[in-house]
Tab-separated table of C-alpha atoms in Angstrom:
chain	number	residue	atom	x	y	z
A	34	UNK	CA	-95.631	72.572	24.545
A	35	UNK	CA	-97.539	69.496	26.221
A	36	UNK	CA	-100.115	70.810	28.645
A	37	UNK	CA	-99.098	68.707	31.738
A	38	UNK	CA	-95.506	69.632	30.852
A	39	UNK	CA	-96.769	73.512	31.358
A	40	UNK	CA	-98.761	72.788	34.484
A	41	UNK	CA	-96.322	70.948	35.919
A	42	UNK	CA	-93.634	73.934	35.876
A	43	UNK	CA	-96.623	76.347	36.938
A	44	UNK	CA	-96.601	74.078	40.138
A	45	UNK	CA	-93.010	73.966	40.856
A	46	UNK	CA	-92.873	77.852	40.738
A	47	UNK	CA	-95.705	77.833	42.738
A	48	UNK	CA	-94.415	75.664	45.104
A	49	UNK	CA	-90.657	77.311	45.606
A	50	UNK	CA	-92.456	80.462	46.970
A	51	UNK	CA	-94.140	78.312	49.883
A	52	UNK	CA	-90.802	78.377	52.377
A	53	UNK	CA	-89.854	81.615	51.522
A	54	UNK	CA	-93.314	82.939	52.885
A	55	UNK	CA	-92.414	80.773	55.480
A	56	UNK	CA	-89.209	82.255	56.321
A	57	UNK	CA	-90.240	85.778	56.786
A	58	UNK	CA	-90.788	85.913	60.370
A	59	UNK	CA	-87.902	88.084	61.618
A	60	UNK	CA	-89.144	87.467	65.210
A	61	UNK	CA	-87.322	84.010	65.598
A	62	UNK	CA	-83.802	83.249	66.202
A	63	UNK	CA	-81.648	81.889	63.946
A	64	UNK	CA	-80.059	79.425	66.418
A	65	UNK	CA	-80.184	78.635	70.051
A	66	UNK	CA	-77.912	81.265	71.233
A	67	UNK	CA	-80.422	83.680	72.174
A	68	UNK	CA	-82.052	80.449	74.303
A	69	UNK	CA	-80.680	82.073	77.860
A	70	UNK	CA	-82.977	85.196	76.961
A	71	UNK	CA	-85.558	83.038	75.769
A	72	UNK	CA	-86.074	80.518	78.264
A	73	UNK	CA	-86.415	82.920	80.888
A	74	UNK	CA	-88.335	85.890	79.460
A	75	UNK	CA	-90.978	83.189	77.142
A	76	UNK	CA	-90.075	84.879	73.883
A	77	UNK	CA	-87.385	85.914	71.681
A	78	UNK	CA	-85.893	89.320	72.253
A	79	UNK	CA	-86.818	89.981	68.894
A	80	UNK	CA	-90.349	89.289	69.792
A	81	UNK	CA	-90.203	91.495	72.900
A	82	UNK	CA	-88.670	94.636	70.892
A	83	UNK	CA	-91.595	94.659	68.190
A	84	UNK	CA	-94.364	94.129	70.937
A	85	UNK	CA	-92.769	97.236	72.359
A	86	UNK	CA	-92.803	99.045	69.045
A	87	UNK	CA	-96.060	97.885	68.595
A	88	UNK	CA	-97.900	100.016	72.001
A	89	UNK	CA	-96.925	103.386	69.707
A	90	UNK	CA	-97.737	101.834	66.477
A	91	UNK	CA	-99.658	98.877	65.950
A	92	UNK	CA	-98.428	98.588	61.826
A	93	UNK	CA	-95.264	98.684	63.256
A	94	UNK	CA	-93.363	94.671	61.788
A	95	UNK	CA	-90.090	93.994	62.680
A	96	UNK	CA	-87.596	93.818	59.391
A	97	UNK	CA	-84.307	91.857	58.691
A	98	UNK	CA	-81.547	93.970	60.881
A	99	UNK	CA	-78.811	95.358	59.721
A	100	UNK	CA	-75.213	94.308	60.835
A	101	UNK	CA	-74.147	97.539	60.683
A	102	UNK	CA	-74.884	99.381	63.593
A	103	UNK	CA	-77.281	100.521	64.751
A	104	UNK	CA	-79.244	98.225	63.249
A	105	UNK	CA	-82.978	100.004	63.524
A	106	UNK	CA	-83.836	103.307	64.281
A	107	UNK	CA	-86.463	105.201	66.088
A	108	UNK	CA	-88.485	106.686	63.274
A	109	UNK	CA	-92.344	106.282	64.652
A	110	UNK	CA	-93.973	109.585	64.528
A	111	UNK	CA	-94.952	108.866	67.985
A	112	UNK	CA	-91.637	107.874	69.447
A	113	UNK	CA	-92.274	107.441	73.116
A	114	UNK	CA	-91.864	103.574	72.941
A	115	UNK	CA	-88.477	103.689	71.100
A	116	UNK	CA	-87.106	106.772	72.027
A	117	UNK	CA	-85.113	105.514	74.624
A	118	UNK	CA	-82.022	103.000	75.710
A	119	UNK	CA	-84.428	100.221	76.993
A	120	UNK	CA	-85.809	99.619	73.078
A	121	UNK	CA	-81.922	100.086	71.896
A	122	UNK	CA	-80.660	97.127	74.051
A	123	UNK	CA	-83.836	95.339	73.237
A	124	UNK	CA	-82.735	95.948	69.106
A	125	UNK	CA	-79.308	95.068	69.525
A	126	UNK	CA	-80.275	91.666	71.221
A	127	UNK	CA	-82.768	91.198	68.416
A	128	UNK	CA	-79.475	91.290	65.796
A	129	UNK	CA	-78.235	88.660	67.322
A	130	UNK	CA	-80.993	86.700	67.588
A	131	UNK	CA	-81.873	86.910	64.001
A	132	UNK	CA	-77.852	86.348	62.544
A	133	UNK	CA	-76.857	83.796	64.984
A	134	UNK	CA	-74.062	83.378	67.662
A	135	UNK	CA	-74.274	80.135	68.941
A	136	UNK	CA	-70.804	80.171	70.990
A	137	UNK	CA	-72.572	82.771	73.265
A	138	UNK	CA	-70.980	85.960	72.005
A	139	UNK	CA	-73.138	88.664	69.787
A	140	UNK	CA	-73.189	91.975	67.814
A	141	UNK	CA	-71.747	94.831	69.652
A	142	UNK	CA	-72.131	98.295	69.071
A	143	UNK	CA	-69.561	100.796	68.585
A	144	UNK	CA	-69.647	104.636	70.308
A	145	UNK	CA	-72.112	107.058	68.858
A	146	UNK	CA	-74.613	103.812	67.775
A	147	UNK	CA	-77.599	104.961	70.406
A	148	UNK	CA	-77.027	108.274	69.134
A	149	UNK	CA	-77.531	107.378	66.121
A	150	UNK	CA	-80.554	105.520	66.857
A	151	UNK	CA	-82.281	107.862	68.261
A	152	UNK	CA	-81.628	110.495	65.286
A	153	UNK	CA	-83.426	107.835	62.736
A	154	UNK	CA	-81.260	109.287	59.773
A	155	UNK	CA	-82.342	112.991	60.526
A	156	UNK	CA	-80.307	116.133	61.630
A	157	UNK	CA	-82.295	116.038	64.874
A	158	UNK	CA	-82.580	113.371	68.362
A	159	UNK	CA	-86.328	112.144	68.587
A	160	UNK	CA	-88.247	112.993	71.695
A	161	UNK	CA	-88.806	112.276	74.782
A	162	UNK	CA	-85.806	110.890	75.020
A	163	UNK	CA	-85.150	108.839	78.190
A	164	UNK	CA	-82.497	106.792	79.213
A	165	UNK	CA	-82.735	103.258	81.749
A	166	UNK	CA	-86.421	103.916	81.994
A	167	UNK	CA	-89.878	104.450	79.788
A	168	UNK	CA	-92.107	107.458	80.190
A	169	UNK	CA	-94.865	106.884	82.971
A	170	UNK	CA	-97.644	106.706	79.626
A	171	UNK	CA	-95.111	104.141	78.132
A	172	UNK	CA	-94.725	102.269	81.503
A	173	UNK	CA	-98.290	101.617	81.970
A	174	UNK	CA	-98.746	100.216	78.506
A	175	UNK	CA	-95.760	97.888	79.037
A	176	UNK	CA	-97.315	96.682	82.047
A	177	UNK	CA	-100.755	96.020	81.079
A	178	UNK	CA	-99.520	94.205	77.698
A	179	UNK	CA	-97.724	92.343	79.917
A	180	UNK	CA	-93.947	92.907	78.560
A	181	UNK	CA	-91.301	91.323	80.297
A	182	UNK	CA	-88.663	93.854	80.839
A	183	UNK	CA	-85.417	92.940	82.611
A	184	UNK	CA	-84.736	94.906	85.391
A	185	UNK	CA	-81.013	95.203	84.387
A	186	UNK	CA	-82.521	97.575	81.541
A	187	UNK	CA	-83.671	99.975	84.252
A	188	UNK	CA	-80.288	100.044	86.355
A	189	UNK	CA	-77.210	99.304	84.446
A	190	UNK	CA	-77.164	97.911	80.708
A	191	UNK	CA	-76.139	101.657	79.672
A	192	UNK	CA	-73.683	102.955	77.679
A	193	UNK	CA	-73.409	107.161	77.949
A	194	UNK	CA	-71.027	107.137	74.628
A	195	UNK	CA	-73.780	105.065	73.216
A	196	UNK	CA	-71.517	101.542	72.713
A	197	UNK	CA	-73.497	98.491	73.512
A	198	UNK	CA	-71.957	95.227	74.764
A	199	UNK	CA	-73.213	91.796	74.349
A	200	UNK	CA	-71.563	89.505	75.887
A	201	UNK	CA	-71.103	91.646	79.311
A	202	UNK	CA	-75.122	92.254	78.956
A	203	UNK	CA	-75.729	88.455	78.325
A	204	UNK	CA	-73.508	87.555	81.482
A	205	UNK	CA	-74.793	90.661	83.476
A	206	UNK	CA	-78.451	89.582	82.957
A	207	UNK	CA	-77.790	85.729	83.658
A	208	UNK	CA	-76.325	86.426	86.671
A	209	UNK	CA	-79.221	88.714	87.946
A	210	UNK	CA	-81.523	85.778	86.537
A	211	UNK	CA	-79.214	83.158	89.355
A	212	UNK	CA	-79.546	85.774	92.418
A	213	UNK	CA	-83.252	86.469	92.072
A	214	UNK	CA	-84.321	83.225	90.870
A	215	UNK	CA	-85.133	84.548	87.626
A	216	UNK	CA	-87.271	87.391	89.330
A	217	UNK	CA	-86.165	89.823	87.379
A	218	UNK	CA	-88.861	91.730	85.675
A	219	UNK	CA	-90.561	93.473	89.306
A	220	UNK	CA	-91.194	96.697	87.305
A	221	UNK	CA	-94.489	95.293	86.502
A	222	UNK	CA	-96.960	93.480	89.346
A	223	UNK	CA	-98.075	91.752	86.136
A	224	UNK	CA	-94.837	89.714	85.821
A	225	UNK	CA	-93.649	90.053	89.299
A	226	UNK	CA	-93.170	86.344	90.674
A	227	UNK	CA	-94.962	85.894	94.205
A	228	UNK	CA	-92.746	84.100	96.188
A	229	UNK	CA	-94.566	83.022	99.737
A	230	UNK	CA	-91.895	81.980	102.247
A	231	UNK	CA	-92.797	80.629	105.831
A	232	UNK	CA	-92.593	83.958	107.248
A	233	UNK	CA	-95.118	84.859	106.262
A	234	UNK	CA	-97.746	82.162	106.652
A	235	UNK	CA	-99.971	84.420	109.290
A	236	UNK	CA	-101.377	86.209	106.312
A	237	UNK	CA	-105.026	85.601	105.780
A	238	UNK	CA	-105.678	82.782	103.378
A	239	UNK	CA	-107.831	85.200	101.440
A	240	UNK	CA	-104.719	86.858	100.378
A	241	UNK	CA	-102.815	84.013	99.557
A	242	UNK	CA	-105.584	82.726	97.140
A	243	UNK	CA	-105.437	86.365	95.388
A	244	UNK	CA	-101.837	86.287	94.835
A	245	UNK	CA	-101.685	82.857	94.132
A	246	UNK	CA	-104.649	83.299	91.245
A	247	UNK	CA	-102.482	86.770	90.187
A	248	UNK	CA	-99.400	84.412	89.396
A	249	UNK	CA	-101.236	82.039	87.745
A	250	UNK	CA	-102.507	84.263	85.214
A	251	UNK	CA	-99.228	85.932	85.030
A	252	UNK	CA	-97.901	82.896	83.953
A	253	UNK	CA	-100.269	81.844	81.861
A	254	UNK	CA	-100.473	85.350	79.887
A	255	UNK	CA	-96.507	84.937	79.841
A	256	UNK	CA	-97.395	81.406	77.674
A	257	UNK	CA	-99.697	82.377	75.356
A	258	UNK	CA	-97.214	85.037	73.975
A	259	UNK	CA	-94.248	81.976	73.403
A	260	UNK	CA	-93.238	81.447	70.129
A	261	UNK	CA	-93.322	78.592	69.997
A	262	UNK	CA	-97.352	78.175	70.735
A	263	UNK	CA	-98.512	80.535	68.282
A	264	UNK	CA	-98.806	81.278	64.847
A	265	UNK	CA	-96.559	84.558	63.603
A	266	UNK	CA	-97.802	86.597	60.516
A	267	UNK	CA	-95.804	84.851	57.919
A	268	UNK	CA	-96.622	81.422	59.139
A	269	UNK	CA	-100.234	82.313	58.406
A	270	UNK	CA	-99.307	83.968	54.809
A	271	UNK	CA	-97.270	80.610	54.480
A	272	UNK	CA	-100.339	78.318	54.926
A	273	UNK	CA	-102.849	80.593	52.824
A	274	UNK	CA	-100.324	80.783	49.838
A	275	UNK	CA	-100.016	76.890	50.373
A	276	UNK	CA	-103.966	76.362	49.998
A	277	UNK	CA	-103.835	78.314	46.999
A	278	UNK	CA	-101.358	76.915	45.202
A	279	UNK	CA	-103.251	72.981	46.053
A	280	UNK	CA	-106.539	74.918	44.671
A	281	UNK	CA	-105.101	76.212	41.314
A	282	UNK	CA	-103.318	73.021	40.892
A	283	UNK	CA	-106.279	71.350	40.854
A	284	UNK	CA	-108.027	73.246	38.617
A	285	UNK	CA	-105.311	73.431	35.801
A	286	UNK	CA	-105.521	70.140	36.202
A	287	UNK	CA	-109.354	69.556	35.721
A	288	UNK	CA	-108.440	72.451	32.770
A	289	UNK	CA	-105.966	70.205	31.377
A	290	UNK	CA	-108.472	67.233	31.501
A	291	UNK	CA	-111.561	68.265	30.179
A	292	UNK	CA	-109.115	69.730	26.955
A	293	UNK	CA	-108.058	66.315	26.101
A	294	UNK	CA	-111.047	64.871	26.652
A	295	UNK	CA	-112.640	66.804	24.375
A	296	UNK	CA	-111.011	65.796	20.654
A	297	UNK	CA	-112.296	62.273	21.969
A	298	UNK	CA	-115.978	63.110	22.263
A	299	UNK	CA	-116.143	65.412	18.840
A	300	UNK	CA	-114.507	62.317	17.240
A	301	UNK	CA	-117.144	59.679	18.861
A	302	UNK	CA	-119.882	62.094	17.389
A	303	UNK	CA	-118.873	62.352	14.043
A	304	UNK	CA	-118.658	58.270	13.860
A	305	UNK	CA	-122.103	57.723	15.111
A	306	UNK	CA	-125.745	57.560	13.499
A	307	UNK	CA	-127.247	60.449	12.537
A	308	UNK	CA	-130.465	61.187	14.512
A	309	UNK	CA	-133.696	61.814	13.130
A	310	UNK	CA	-132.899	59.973	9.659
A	311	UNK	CA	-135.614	57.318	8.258
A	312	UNK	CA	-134.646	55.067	6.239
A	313	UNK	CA	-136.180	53.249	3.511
A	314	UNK	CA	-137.948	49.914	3.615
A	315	UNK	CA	-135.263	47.867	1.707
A	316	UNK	CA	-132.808	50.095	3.425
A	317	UNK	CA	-134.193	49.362	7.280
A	318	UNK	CA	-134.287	45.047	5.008
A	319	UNK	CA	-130.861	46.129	4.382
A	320	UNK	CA	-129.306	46.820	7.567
A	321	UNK	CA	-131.432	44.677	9.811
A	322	UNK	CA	-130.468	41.723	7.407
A	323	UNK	CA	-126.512	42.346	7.873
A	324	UNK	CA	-127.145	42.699	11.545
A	325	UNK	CA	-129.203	39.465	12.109
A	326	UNK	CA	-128.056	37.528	8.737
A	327	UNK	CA	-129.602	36.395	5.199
A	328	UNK	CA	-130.737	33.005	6.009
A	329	UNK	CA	-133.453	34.314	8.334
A	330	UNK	CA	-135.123	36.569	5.660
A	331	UNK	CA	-134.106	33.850	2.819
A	332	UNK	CA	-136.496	31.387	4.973
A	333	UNK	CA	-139.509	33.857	6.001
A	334	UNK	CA	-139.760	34.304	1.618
A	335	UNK	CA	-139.466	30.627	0.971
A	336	UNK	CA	-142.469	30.399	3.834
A	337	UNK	CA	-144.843	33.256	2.496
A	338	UNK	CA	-145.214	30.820	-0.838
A	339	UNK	CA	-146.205	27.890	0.538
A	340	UNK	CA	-148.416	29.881	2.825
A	341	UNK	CA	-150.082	31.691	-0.320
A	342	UNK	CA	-150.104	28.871	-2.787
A	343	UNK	CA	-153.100	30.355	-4.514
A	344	UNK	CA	-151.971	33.706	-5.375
A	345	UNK	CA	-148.675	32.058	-7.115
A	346	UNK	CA	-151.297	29.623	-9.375
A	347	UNK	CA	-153.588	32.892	-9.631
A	348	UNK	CA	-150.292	34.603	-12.080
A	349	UNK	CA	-150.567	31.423	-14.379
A	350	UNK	CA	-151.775	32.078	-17.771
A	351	UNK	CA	-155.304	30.437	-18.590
A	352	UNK	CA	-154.620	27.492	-20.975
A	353	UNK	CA	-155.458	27.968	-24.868
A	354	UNK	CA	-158.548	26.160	-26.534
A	355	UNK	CA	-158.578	25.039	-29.937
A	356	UNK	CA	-160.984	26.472	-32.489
């Protein structure tokens, strides 16, 4: 088989595994139906669920979910950051984040699902187990990574029989979100909105500068983690594999180039004069007097006689005297 033909199927192999390194970020949404979540909290719920994980174990990367419910299960060996109904309602938004509802509706979760959950395929539940609230350990980490937890979590999106809604959830939240003005994560000063009304304009301005420098950063720690600003895990594998493949391709094809270049010098070689070879003198008379012509040489004899008229009459016989 041709060379190029071989390279060129090396690249397209190559090539067809670029999007599906791309694709394996299982932290973005599959369409914009998740985009009342996302808007508000700066990142997908998907995202939110495996920064949570995350706190108890940082190898912890969030998988394709299951339809079947539940779809993940608490099975860190430290299980304080899942082990409880906040990271449930966190998974079950993430499954339909990552399969897609655009008319607004989702996944829901039939009775028993948390249960199940929390038992991670075992005959036992995984501990401590707390339900509309984190351990005080657990708290403090949310708060200082800066997770944006909606308060609705803490209060009411709770099933006892371990069901999970979510559509009511979605329409619970977004209502919360209209009353508060989207205030809705004051379980954490870190992503408590400052509002200052006119009330309250006696208060020193030394204050107001501190909380107005604390919402700043708030905000601007809420940014950096969007999705859409930075670059996830398998974007970065994506763009590595993508060098690669444009540095192998071009050395197969320098490979491929110097081989067929090759039977093209040997031959030149072969054709050419021999080095180190001395020839004769009538050899050297030879070639010179095909490359420059006869009539040259023909002419430089002709001269040498009339030049050396002597030594021609010098080769005549002496005459013969009679007795």
């Amino acid at each position: 088989m041709d060379a190029l033909a071989v390279l060129l199927r090396v690249l397209f192999g190559l090539s067809s595994l670029v999007p599906y390194i791309f694709a394996q970020d299982y932290t973005q949404c599959a369409d914009n139906g998740s985009d009342w979540y996302t808007s508000v909290v700066g990142e997908t719920p998907c995202r939110t669920y495996e920064r949570l994980r995350k706190i108890c174990n940082s190898q912890y990367v969030l998988g394709a979910l299951s339809t079947k419910t539940p779809p993940d299960t608490c099975d860190d060996q430290l299980a304080s950051c899942c082990c409880n109904s906040i990271a449930f309602g966190l998974s079950m938004l993430c499954l339909t984040c990552q399969h897609g509802r655009g008319n607004g509706n989702g996944i829901d979760a039939g009775a028993g699902s948390y249960q199940q959950y929390l038992m991670h395929g075992s005959n036992s539940f995984c501990t401590p187990n707390t339900n509309t609230s984190f351990t005080n350990d657990i708290q403090t980490a949310v708060c200082n990574n800066e997770l944006k937890i909606h308060n609705n979590f803490y209060d009411r999106v709770f099933w006892s029989d371990g069901s999970w809604f979510y559509t009511w959830s979605r329409e619970y939240m977004e209502r919360t979100n209209a009353v508060n003005g989207n205030n809705s994560f004051t379980h954490c000063s870190s992503t408590t909105m400052n509002v200052t009304s006119s009330s309250f304009q006696s208060t020193s301005h030394s204050t107001f500068s501190a909380t107005t420098s604390d919402s700043l950063g708030s905000t601007a720690s809420a940014g950096t983690e969007s999705p859409s600003k930075s670059l996830s895990a398998g974007a970065v594998a994506g763009i590595v594999v993508g060098i690669s493949v444009f540095v192998g391709a071009i050395i197969l094809f320098f490979i491929w180039l110097w081989h067929h270049r090759r039977p093209a010098a040997v031959e030149y070689s072969e054709t050419s004069r021999p080095p180190f070879i001395t020839l004769s003198a009538s050899e050297d008379a030879s070639v010179t007097a095909q490359r420059y012509g006869n009539s040259i040489y023909a002419a430089t004899d002709q001269s040498s006689e009339s030049v050396h008229p002597r030594a021609k009459v010098q080769r005549r016989l002496p005459p013969a005297y009679a007795a």
